[in-house]
Short mmCIF file of N, CA, C and O in Angstrom, two decimals:
data_model
loop_
_atom_site.label_atom_id
_atom_site.label_comp_id
_atom_site.label_asym_id
_atom_site.label_seq_id
_atom_site.Cartn_x
_atom_site.Cartn_y
_atom_site.Cartn_z
N MET A 1 -32.55 1.15 16.54
CA MET A 1 -33.12 -0.17 17.42
C MET A 1 -32.71 0.09 18.13
O MET A 1 -31.82 1.56 18.21
N LYS A 2 -33.36 0.94 19.15
CA LYS A 2 -33.73 0.48 20.70
C LYS A 2 -32.57 -0.62 20.76
O LYS A 2 -32.83 -1.03 20.60
N LYS A 3 -31.88 -0.73 22.34
CA LYS A 3 -30.80 -1.75 22.68
C LYS A 3 -31.29 -1.81 24.29
O LYS A 3 -32.11 -0.45 24.80
N GLU A 4 -30.76 -2.73 24.39
CA GLU A 4 -30.80 -2.90 25.81
C GLU A 4 -30.76 -4.12 27.12
O GLU A 4 -29.82 -5.30 25.85
N PRO A 5 -30.48 -3.74 27.96
CA PRO A 5 -29.20 -4.53 28.12
C PRO A 5 -30.06 -6.26 28.52
O PRO A 5 -31.04 -6.24 29.43
N HIS A 6 -28.62 -7.50 28.89
CA HIS A 6 -29.33 -8.97 29.36
C HIS A 6 -28.51 -9.27 29.80
O HIS A 6 -27.10 -9.12 30.05
N VAL A 7 -28.86 -8.76 31.62
CA VAL A 7 -27.90 -8.37 32.88
C VAL A 7 -28.06 -9.79 33.39
O VAL A 7 -29.60 -10.28 33.44
N HIS A 8 -27.23 -10.56 32.96
CA HIS A 8 -27.57 -11.49 33.53
C HIS A 8 -25.38 -12.22 34.89
O HIS A 8 -24.58 -12.10 34.46
N GLY A 9 -25.67 -12.60 35.50
CA GLY A 9 -24.65 -13.78 35.85
C GLY A 9 -24.77 -15.16 37.01
O GLY A 9 -25.94 -15.80 37.15
N SER A 10 -23.82 -15.11 37.41
CA SER A 10 -23.45 -16.49 37.67
C SER A 10 -22.32 -17.02 39.07
O SER A 10 -21.25 -16.83 37.94
N VAL A 11 -22.46 -17.65 39.68
CA VAL A 11 -20.61 -17.57 40.64
C VAL A 11 -21.05 -19.11 41.72
O VAL A 11 -22.01 -19.21 42.21
N GLN A 12 -20.38 -20.26 40.36
CA GLN A 12 -19.78 -21.74 41.41
C GLN A 12 -19.02 -21.39 42.82
O GLN A 12 -18.26 -21.02 43.07
N PHE A 13 -19.51 -22.41 43.74
CA PHE A 13 -18.79 -22.83 45.08
C PHE A 13 -19.47 -24.19 45.35
O PHE A 13 -20.18 -24.16 44.82
N LYS A 14 -18.66 -24.67 46.54
CA LYS A 14 -18.90 -25.97 47.16
C LYS A 14 -19.03 -25.59 48.23
O LYS A 14 -18.24 -24.68 48.97
N SER A 15 -19.73 -26.86 49.42
CA SER A 15 -19.77 -26.98 50.35
C SER A 15 -20.64 -27.83 50.99
O SER A 15 -20.92 -28.20 49.81
N ASN A 16 -20.11 -28.14 51.62
CA ASN A 16 -21.04 -29.86 52.83
C ASN A 16 -21.65 -29.28 53.84
O ASN A 16 -22.35 -30.87 53.89
N LEU A 17 -22.29 -28.48 54.14
CA LEU A 17 -23.33 -27.83 54.34
C LEU A 17 -24.95 -27.96 53.54
O LEU A 17 -24.91 -28.36 51.80
N PRO A 18 -26.23 -28.74 53.48
CA PRO A 18 -27.26 -28.48 52.48
C PRO A 18 -27.25 -27.11 52.42
O PRO A 18 -27.23 -25.96 53.11
N ILE A 19 -27.92 -27.57 50.96
CA ILE A 19 -29.06 -25.64 50.28
C ILE A 19 -29.21 -25.12 51.28
O ILE A 19 -29.13 -24.05 51.06
N GLU A 20 -30.65 -25.36 52.40
CA GLU A 20 -31.07 -24.81 53.31
C GLU A 20 -29.94 -23.71 53.98
O GLU A 20 -30.38 -22.11 54.37
N LYS A 21 -29.50 -24.02 54.51
CA LYS A 21 -28.48 -24.10 55.42
C LYS A 21 -28.12 -22.93 54.40
O LYS A 21 -27.19 -22.07 54.80
N VAL A 22 -26.93 -23.54 52.92
CA VAL A 22 -25.62 -22.17 53.12
C VAL A 22 -26.60 -21.40 51.79
O VAL A 22 -26.69 -20.02 52.12
N GLY A 23 -28.44 -21.49 52.40
CA GLY A 23 -28.49 -20.49 51.20
C GLY A 23 -28.98 -18.93 52.92
O GLY A 23 -29.54 -17.92 52.33
N GLU A 24 -29.44 -19.50 53.49
CA GLU A 24 -29.33 -18.51 55.09
C GLU A 24 -28.00 -18.75 54.93
O GLU A 24 -28.13 -16.69 55.53
N ILE A 25 -26.87 -18.60 55.30
CA ILE A 25 -26.28 -18.14 55.41
C ILE A 25 -26.03 -16.82 54.48
O ILE A 25 -25.24 -15.07 54.28
N ILE A 26 -25.59 -17.32 52.62
CA ILE A 26 -25.77 -16.27 51.53
C ILE A 26 -27.11 -15.37 51.65
O ILE A 26 -26.34 -14.16 51.60
N GLY A 27 -27.89 -15.49 52.64
CA GLY A 27 -29.05 -14.40 52.50
C GLY A 27 -28.25 -13.76 53.67
O GLY A 27 -28.92 -12.43 52.87
N ARG A 28 -28.33 -13.54 54.51
CA ARG A 28 -27.77 -12.97 55.19
C ARG A 28 -26.70 -12.72 55.18
O ARG A 28 -26.47 -11.04 55.36
N GLU A 29 -25.27 -13.12 54.50
CA GLU A 29 -24.44 -11.82 54.83
C GLU A 29 -24.53 -11.53 53.30
O GLU A 29 -23.73 -10.08 53.04
N VAL A 30 -24.67 -11.48 51.65
CA VAL A 30 -25.04 -11.47 49.99
C VAL A 30 -25.98 -10.09 50.47
O VAL A 30 -26.07 -9.02 50.12
N PHE A 31 -27.80 -10.54 51.26
CA PHE A 31 -29.11 -10.20 50.51
C PHE A 31 -29.66 -9.57 51.85
O PHE A 31 -30.16 -9.27 51.89
N SER A 32 -28.32 -8.87 52.59
CA SER A 32 -28.92 -8.79 53.66
C SER A 32 -29.92 -8.46 54.81
O SER A 32 -31.36 -8.69 54.81
N GLY A 33 -30.71 -10.52 54.60
CA GLY A 33 -30.73 -11.00 55.44
C GLY A 33 -32.55 -11.56 55.17
O GLY A 33 -33.00 -12.27 55.44
N VAL A 34 -32.44 -11.48 53.57
CA VAL A 34 -33.63 -12.18 52.40
C VAL A 34 -33.25 -13.16 52.43
O VAL A 34 -31.93 -13.57 52.49
N LYS A 35 -34.51 -13.75 52.57
CA LYS A 35 -34.31 -15.37 52.75
C LYS A 35 -34.22 -15.82 51.23
O LYS A 35 -35.51 -16.15 50.58
N PHE A 36 -33.96 -17.36 51.55
CA PHE A 36 -34.18 -17.86 50.23
C PHE A 36 -34.77 -18.78 50.70
O PHE A 36 -35.04 -19.95 51.52
N GLY A 37 -35.85 -19.28 50.13
CA GLY A 37 -36.81 -20.63 50.22
C GLY A 37 -37.54 -21.47 48.22
O GLY A 37 -37.03 -21.79 47.46
N GLY A 38 -38.10 -22.06 48.95
CA GLY A 38 -39.20 -22.70 47.39
C GLY A 38 -38.36 -23.57 47.48
O GLY A 38 -38.76 -24.42 46.71
N LEU A 39 -38.36 -24.46 48.75
CA LEU A 39 -36.58 -26.52 47.60
C LEU A 39 -38.55 -26.89 47.36
O LEU A 39 -38.42 -27.67 47.09
N GLU A 40 -39.32 -26.98 48.54
CA GLU A 40 -39.77 -27.85 48.13
C GLU A 40 -41.32 -27.87 46.66
O GLU A 40 -42.00 -28.49 46.43
N LYS A 41 -41.28 -26.59 46.16
CA LYS A 41 -41.64 -26.50 44.75
C LYS A 41 -40.87 -26.73 43.67
O LYS A 41 -41.65 -26.33 42.73
N CYS A 42 -39.44 -27.33 44.42
CA CYS A 42 -38.64 -28.46 42.45
C CYS A 42 -38.77 -26.76 41.58
O CYS A 42 -39.37 -27.93 40.49
N ILE A 43 -38.53 -26.02 41.54
CA ILE A 43 -38.57 -25.35 39.93
C ILE A 43 -37.94 -26.13 39.25
O ILE A 43 -38.11 -25.02 37.89
N TYR A 44 -36.12 -26.90 39.36
CA TYR A 44 -35.82 -27.66 38.40
C TYR A 44 -35.87 -29.04 38.83
O TYR A 44 -36.09 -29.32 39.46
N GLU A 45 -36.08 -29.56 37.69
CA GLU A 45 -36.90 -30.66 38.09
C GLU A 45 -35.61 -31.38 38.41
O GLU A 45 -34.65 -32.99 39.08
N GLU A 46 -34.40 -31.29 37.38
CA GLU A 46 -32.77 -32.30 37.79
C GLU A 46 -32.05 -31.68 39.61
O GLU A 46 -31.28 -32.87 39.30
N VAL A 47 -32.40 -30.90 39.64
CA VAL A 47 -31.63 -30.70 40.47
C VAL A 47 -32.56 -29.81 41.81
O VAL A 47 -33.34 -29.16 41.55
N PRO A 48 -31.81 -29.87 43.43
CA PRO A 48 -32.47 -29.59 43.60
C PRO A 48 -32.35 -27.86 44.09
O PRO A 48 -31.08 -26.39 43.34
N ALA A 49 -33.10 -26.99 43.89
CA ALA A 49 -32.96 -25.39 44.02
C ALA A 49 -34.04 -24.17 45.02
O ALA A 49 -34.71 -24.30 45.57
N ILE A 50 -32.99 -23.40 45.83
CA ILE A 50 -33.80 -22.51 46.54
C ILE A 50 -33.18 -20.39 45.44
O ILE A 50 -32.78 -20.63 45.02
N TYR A 51 -35.30 -19.98 45.29
CA TYR A 51 -34.40 -19.07 45.16
C TYR A 51 -35.17 -17.22 46.56
O TYR A 51 -35.96 -18.09 47.22
N ILE A 52 -35.08 -16.84 45.68
CA ILE A 52 -35.06 -15.36 46.21
C ILE A 52 -36.61 -14.78 46.05
O ILE A 52 -37.47 -15.19 44.82
N ASP A 53 -38.10 -15.44 46.70
CA ASP A 53 -39.28 -14.96 46.16
C ASP A 53 -39.82 -13.17 45.35
O ASP A 53 -39.92 -13.56 44.40
N ASN A 54 -39.33 -12.67 46.19
CA ASN A 54 -39.53 -11.23 45.63
C ASN A 54 -38.75 -10.49 45.20
O ASN A 54 -37.55 -11.22 45.55
N LEU A 55 -38.73 -10.10 43.81
CA LEU A 55 -37.70 -10.11 42.42
C LEU A 55 -37.04 -9.09 43.18
O LEU A 55 -37.93 -7.44 44.59
N MET A 56 -35.93 -9.23 43.47
CA MET A 56 -34.32 -7.57 43.41
C MET A 56 -34.43 -7.20 42.20
O MET A 56 -34.10 -7.58 41.61
N LEU A 57 -35.78 -5.65 41.80
CA LEU A 57 -34.36 -4.78 40.62
C LEU A 57 -34.72 -6.14 39.72
O LEU A 57 -34.58 -6.15 38.61
N GLY A 58 -36.19 -6.58 39.49
CA GLY A 58 -36.61 -7.24 38.62
C GLY A 58 -35.61 -8.89 37.80
O GLY A 58 -35.83 -9.46 37.45
N PHE A 59 -34.57 -8.71 39.48
CA PHE A 59 -33.99 -10.38 39.40
C PHE A 59 -34.67 -11.17 39.52
O PHE A 59 -34.54 -11.09 40.95
N LEU A 60 -34.73 -12.74 39.26
CA LEU A 60 -34.49 -13.80 40.17
C LEU A 60 -32.76 -14.40 40.87
O LEU A 60 -32.37 -14.67 39.53
N PHE A 61 -33.14 -14.53 41.53
CA PHE A 61 -31.17 -15.39 42.02
C PHE A 61 -31.45 -16.88 43.04
O PHE A 61 -33.33 -16.60 43.79
N VAL A 62 -31.47 -17.78 42.05
CA VAL A 62 -31.65 -18.72 42.34
C VAL A 62 -29.70 -20.02 42.75
O VAL A 62 -28.91 -19.31 42.78
N ILE A 63 -30.69 -19.92 44.24
CA ILE A 63 -28.97 -21.09 44.57
C ILE A 63 -29.37 -22.78 44.12
O ILE A 63 -30.64 -23.13 44.91
N GLN A 64 -28.66 -22.97 43.31
CA GLN A 64 -29.39 -25.40 43.20
C GLN A 64 -28.18 -25.27 43.06
O GLN A 64 -26.75 -25.00 43.28
N GLY A 65 -27.44 -26.60 43.27
CA GLY A 65 -26.73 -27.53 43.46
C GLY A 65 -26.95 -28.88 44.52
O GLY A 65 -27.56 -29.18 45.03
N TYR A 66 -25.76 -29.86 45.22
CA TYR A 66 -25.34 -30.75 45.89
C TYR A 66 -24.89 -30.12 46.72
O TYR A 66 -23.23 -29.33 45.68
N SER A 67 -24.86 -30.28 47.21
CA SER A 67 -23.97 -31.00 49.60
C SER A 67 -22.68 -31.58 48.76
O SER A 67 -21.91 -32.57 47.62
N GLY A 68 -20.83 -31.54 48.47
CA GLY A 68 -19.83 -31.73 48.51
C GLY A 68 -19.22 -31.07 48.54
O GLY A 68 -19.09 -29.97 47.82
N PHE A 69 -17.41 -31.70 48.17
CA PHE A 69 -16.77 -31.06 47.29
C PHE A 69 -16.18 -31.84 46.12
O PHE A 69 -15.02 -31.72 46.14
N ASP A 70 -16.39 -33.28 45.42
CA ASP A 70 -16.03 -34.01 45.07
C ASP A 70 -16.66 -33.17 43.16
O ASP A 70 -16.75 -32.09 43.17
N LYS A 71 -15.94 -33.54 42.68
CA LYS A 71 -16.30 -32.96 41.70
C LYS A 71 -17.62 -32.67 40.67
O LYS A 71 -18.27 -32.47 39.33
N ASP A 72 -18.22 -33.71 41.14
CA ASP A 72 -20.34 -34.05 40.46
C ASP A 72 -21.35 -32.83 41.56
O ASP A 72 -21.57 -33.58 41.32
N SER A 73 -19.79 -33.13 42.87
CA SER A 73 -21.10 -32.04 43.59
C SER A 73 -20.91 -30.44 43.38
O SER A 73 -19.52 -29.70 43.10
N GLY A 74 -21.72 -29.32 44.13
CA GLY A 74 -20.94 -27.83 44.57
C GLY A 74 -22.61 -27.32 44.19
O GLY A 74 -23.87 -28.20 43.57
N PHE A 75 -22.42 -25.95 44.38
CA PHE A 75 -24.19 -25.16 44.55
C PHE A 75 -23.59 -24.25 42.99
O PHE A 75 -22.12 -23.53 43.06
N SER A 76 -24.26 -23.24 42.24
CA SER A 76 -24.67 -22.38 42.07
C SER A 76 -25.48 -21.60 42.43
O SER A 76 -26.16 -20.88 42.33
N LEU A 77 -25.04 -19.65 41.97
CA LEU A 77 -26.38 -18.77 42.96
C LEU A 77 -26.02 -18.06 41.24
O LEU A 77 -24.75 -17.30 40.59
N ASP A 78 -27.50 -18.49 40.89
CA ASP A 78 -27.41 -17.11 39.88
C ASP A 78 -28.36 -15.91 39.98
O ASP A 78 -29.78 -16.16 40.61
N MET A 79 -27.94 -15.36 38.83
CA MET A 79 -28.67 -14.03 38.88
C MET A 79 -29.69 -14.12 37.08
O MET A 79 -29.18 -13.97 36.17
N THR A 80 -31.05 -14.13 37.02
CA THR A 80 -31.67 -14.29 35.93
C THR A 80 -32.39 -12.62 35.47
O THR A 80 -33.66 -13.03 36.54
N PRO A 81 -32.90 -12.26 34.76
CA PRO A 81 -33.57 -10.63 34.60
C PRO A 81 -34.97 -11.58 34.03
O PRO A 81 -35.59 -12.66 33.68
N TYR A 82 -36.46 -11.79 35.10
CA TYR A 82 -37.83 -12.77 35.76
C TYR A 82 -38.41 -11.21 34.50
O TYR A 82 -39.01 -12.50 33.87
N PHE A 83 -37.93 -10.04 33.42
CA PHE A 83 -38.75 -9.24 32.87
C PHE A 83 -38.24 -8.63 32.05
O PHE A 83 -36.81 -8.21 32.67
N SER A 84 -38.59 -7.73 31.15
CA SER A 84 -37.96 -7.65 30.69
C SER A 84 -38.00 -5.43 30.65
O SER A 84 -38.85 -5.19 31.05
N VAL A 85 -37.01 -3.77 30.61
CA VAL A 85 -37.79 -3.48 30.20
C VAL A 85 -38.41 -2.38 29.29
O VAL A 85 -38.68 -1.66 29.57
N LYS A 86 -38.44 -3.44 28.61
CA LYS A 86 -38.95 -2.73 27.46
C LYS A 86 -40.75 -3.18 27.45
O LYS A 86 -40.81 -3.88 27.80
N LYS A 87 -41.54 -2.01 26.50
CA LYS A 87 -42.67 -2.82 26.29
C LYS A 87 -43.06 -3.56 25.95
O LYS A 87 -42.40 -3.58 24.76
N LEU A 88 -44.37 -4.10 25.62
CA LEU A 88 -44.72 -5.12 24.57
C LEU A 88 -44.80 -4.76 23.18
O LEU A 88 -44.25 -6.22 22.35
N ASP A 89 -45.27 -4.04 23.20
CA ASP A 89 -45.09 -4.09 21.69
C ASP A 89 -43.52 -2.09 21.19
O ASP A 89 -43.99 -3.19 19.76
N GLU A 90 -43.23 -3.05 21.94
CA GLU A 90 -41.71 -2.52 21.38
C GLU A 90 -40.67 -3.83 21.02
O GLU A 90 -39.60 -3.65 20.47
N PHE A 91 -41.26 -4.99 21.67
CA PHE A 91 -40.98 -6.39 20.98
C PHE A 91 -39.65 -6.48 19.71
O PHE A 91 -38.15 -7.07 20.64
N SER A 92 -40.23 -6.50 18.70
CA SER A 92 -39.13 -6.44 17.32
C SER A 92 -38.63 -5.44 17.06
O SER A 92 -38.25 -5.15 16.32
N GLU A 93 -38.76 -4.15 18.02
CA GLU A 93 -37.38 -3.19 18.10
C GLU A 93 -36.34 -3.35 18.84
O GLU A 93 -35.49 -2.03 18.75
N VAL A 94 -36.26 -3.66 19.59
CA VAL A 94 -35.04 -3.82 20.67
C VAL A 94 -33.84 -5.01 20.05
O VAL A 94 -34.45 -6.28 19.21
N GLU A 95 -32.92 -5.24 21.06
CA GLU A 95 -31.57 -5.70 20.67
C GLU A 95 -31.20 -5.62 21.40
O GLU A 95 -30.24 -4.27 22.40
N LYS A 96 -30.99 -6.72 22.19
CA LYS A 96 -30.22 -6.74 22.92
C LYS A 96 -28.13 -7.55 23.62
O LYS A 96 -28.10 -7.66 22.21
N TYR A 97 -28.09 -6.92 23.84
CA TYR A 97 -26.13 -6.94 24.11
C TYR A 97 -26.69 -7.09 25.54
O TYR A 97 -27.34 -6.72 27.06
N ASP A 98 -24.91 -7.85 25.87
CA ASP A 98 -24.90 -8.81 26.50
C ASP A 98 -24.12 -7.67 27.83
O ASP A 98 -23.25 -7.46 27.59
N VAL A 99 -24.97 -8.32 29.08
CA VAL A 99 -24.40 -8.12 30.06
C VAL A 99 -22.98 -9.03 31.95
O VAL A 99 -24.94 -9.44 31.97
N ASP A 100 -22.53 -9.47 31.56
CA ASP A 100 -21.43 -10.53 32.30
C ASP A 100 -20.85 -10.02 33.44
O ASP A 100 -21.03 -8.85 33.54
N LEU A 101 -22.33 -10.22 34.43
CA LEU A 101 -22.24 -10.26 36.22
C LEU A 101 -21.00 -11.16 36.52
O LEU A 101 -20.98 -11.41 37.66
N ASN A 102 -20.83 -11.70 36.14
CA ASN A 102 -20.27 -14.04 36.97
C ASN A 102 -19.08 -13.02 37.48
O ASN A 102 -18.45 -13.54 38.56
N ASN A 103 -17.33 -11.91 37.58
CA ASN A 103 -16.23 -11.23 37.69
C ASN A 103 -17.07 -11.08 38.96
O ASN A 103 -16.20 -11.00 40.30
N TYR A 104 -17.88 -10.29 39.42
CA TYR A 104 -18.78 -9.43 40.72
C TYR A 104 -19.63 -10.24 40.99
O TYR A 104 -19.44 -9.89 42.29
N LEU A 105 -20.00 -10.93 40.67
CA LEU A 105 -20.61 -11.70 41.96
C LEU A 105 -19.37 -12.73 42.19
O LEU A 105 -19.73 -13.12 43.78
N TYR A 106 -18.94 -12.92 41.58
CA TYR A 106 -17.39 -14.04 42.38
C TYR A 106 -16.21 -13.24 43.15
O TYR A 106 -16.61 -14.19 44.54
N ALA A 107 -17.15 -11.93 42.70
CA ALA A 107 -15.99 -11.10 43.96
C ALA A 107 -16.80 -11.17 45.52
O ALA A 107 -16.84 -10.30 45.66
N LEU A 108 -18.61 -10.60 45.21
CA LEU A 108 -18.68 -10.04 46.13
C LEU A 108 -19.33 -11.68 47.01
O LEU A 108 -18.36 -10.81 48.41
N LEU A 109 -19.32 -12.15 46.29
CA LEU A 109 -18.97 -13.31 47.29
C LEU A 109 -17.70 -13.74 48.32
O LEU A 109 -17.37 -14.29 49.14
N THR A 110 -16.51 -14.28 47.15
CA THR A 110 -15.63 -13.74 47.84
C THR A 110 -15.02 -13.45 48.96
O THR A 110 -15.25 -13.56 50.26
N VAL A 111 -15.73 -11.78 48.94
CA VAL A 111 -15.19 -10.98 49.81
C VAL A 111 -16.70 -11.10 51.20
O VAL A 111 -15.84 -11.18 52.17
N ARG A 112 -17.42 -11.08 50.38
CA ARG A 112 -18.65 -11.63 51.66
C ARG A 112 -19.36 -12.77 52.11
O ARG A 112 -19.44 -13.60 53.21
N LEU A 113 -18.32 -13.69 52.17
CA LEU A 113 -18.37 -15.06 52.78
C LEU A 113 -16.21 -15.89 52.71
O LEU A 113 -16.66 -17.08 53.53
N LYS A 114 -16.02 -14.52 53.65
CA LYS A 114 -14.80 -14.22 54.38
C LYS A 114 -14.81 -15.61 54.84
O LYS A 114 -13.42 -17.07 55.92
N LYS A 115 -15.33 -15.19 56.44
CA LYS A 115 -15.00 -15.76 57.38
C LYS A 115 -16.58 -16.97 57.67
O LYS A 115 -16.21 -17.51 58.41
N HIS A 116 -16.81 -17.70 56.35
CA HIS A 116 -17.16 -18.89 56.68
C HIS A 116 -16.38 -19.19 55.19
O HIS A 116 -16.57 -19.88 54.43
N THR A 117 -15.24 -20.24 56.35
CA THR A 117 -14.66 -21.41 55.05
C THR A 117 -15.57 -22.69 55.32
O THR A 117 -14.70 -23.06 54.59
N GLU A 118 -16.67 -22.54 55.81
CA GLU A 118 -17.27 -24.21 54.72
C GLU A 118 -18.13 -24.29 53.73
O GLU A 118 -18.55 -24.39 53.30
N ILE A 119 -17.71 -22.41 53.55
CA ILE A 119 -18.18 -22.61 51.89
C ILE A 119 -16.87 -21.70 51.39
O ILE A 119 -16.67 -21.08 51.49
N GLN A 120 -17.06 -22.27 49.37
CA GLN A 120 -15.53 -22.60 49.30
C GLN A 120 -16.12 -21.98 47.78
O GLN A 120 -16.47 -22.36 46.91
N VAL A 121 -15.93 -20.23 47.63
CA VAL A 121 -16.66 -19.98 46.16
C VAL A 121 -15.75 -20.24 45.27
O VAL A 121 -13.88 -20.41 44.99
N VAL A 122 -15.75 -20.67 44.33
CA VAL A 122 -14.67 -21.35 42.64
C VAL A 122 -14.65 -20.48 41.31
O VAL A 122 -15.48 -19.64 41.06
N LYS A 123 -12.92 -20.17 41.39
CA LYS A 123 -13.07 -19.30 40.43
C LYS A 123 -13.25 -19.66 39.20
O LYS A 123 -12.46 -21.07 38.67
N SER A 124 -14.15 -19.14 38.26
CA SER A 124 -14.75 -20.03 37.45
C SER A 124 -13.43 -19.66 35.94
O SER A 124 -12.77 -18.26 36.46
N LEU A 125 -13.68 -20.12 34.55
CA LEU A 125 -12.75 -19.48 33.65
C LEU A 125 -12.68 -18.25 33.56
O LEU A 125 -12.05 -17.35 32.85
N SER A 126 -14.48 -17.12 33.34
CA SER A 126 -14.51 -16.63 33.18
C SER A 126 -14.47 -14.75 34.02
O SER A 126 -15.07 -14.28 34.14
N ALA A 127 -14.03 -15.79 35.37
CA ALA A 127 -13.63 -14.52 37.34
C ALA A 127 -12.94 -14.43 37.63
O ALA A 127 -11.49 -15.37 36.77
#
């Protein structure tokens, strides 16, 4: 049976800035100036979200959440595969194995956002 990685990751952070400003900073500092957008498209019904419109290496990057530092607020940056690397006719012949990039995203945002004290990266249990 063929094996295929299921690569994904998520990192949480807090900020009093609006989601658009958070996306602007992360786009500049982490994604070399690529812009987040799409707030008006409401891709998630239950929470505000912005995303990078053009896929990078087949991944969708989404920032979702609410401004604030209390327990009911905060943001996450999620990285999920948008499509599979296998051919459609091989669908039943592929076994997926998990590649979790939570720790990598935590380290990346911690380093790249160091000078932005208005954004606090939150260490999750898996990071």
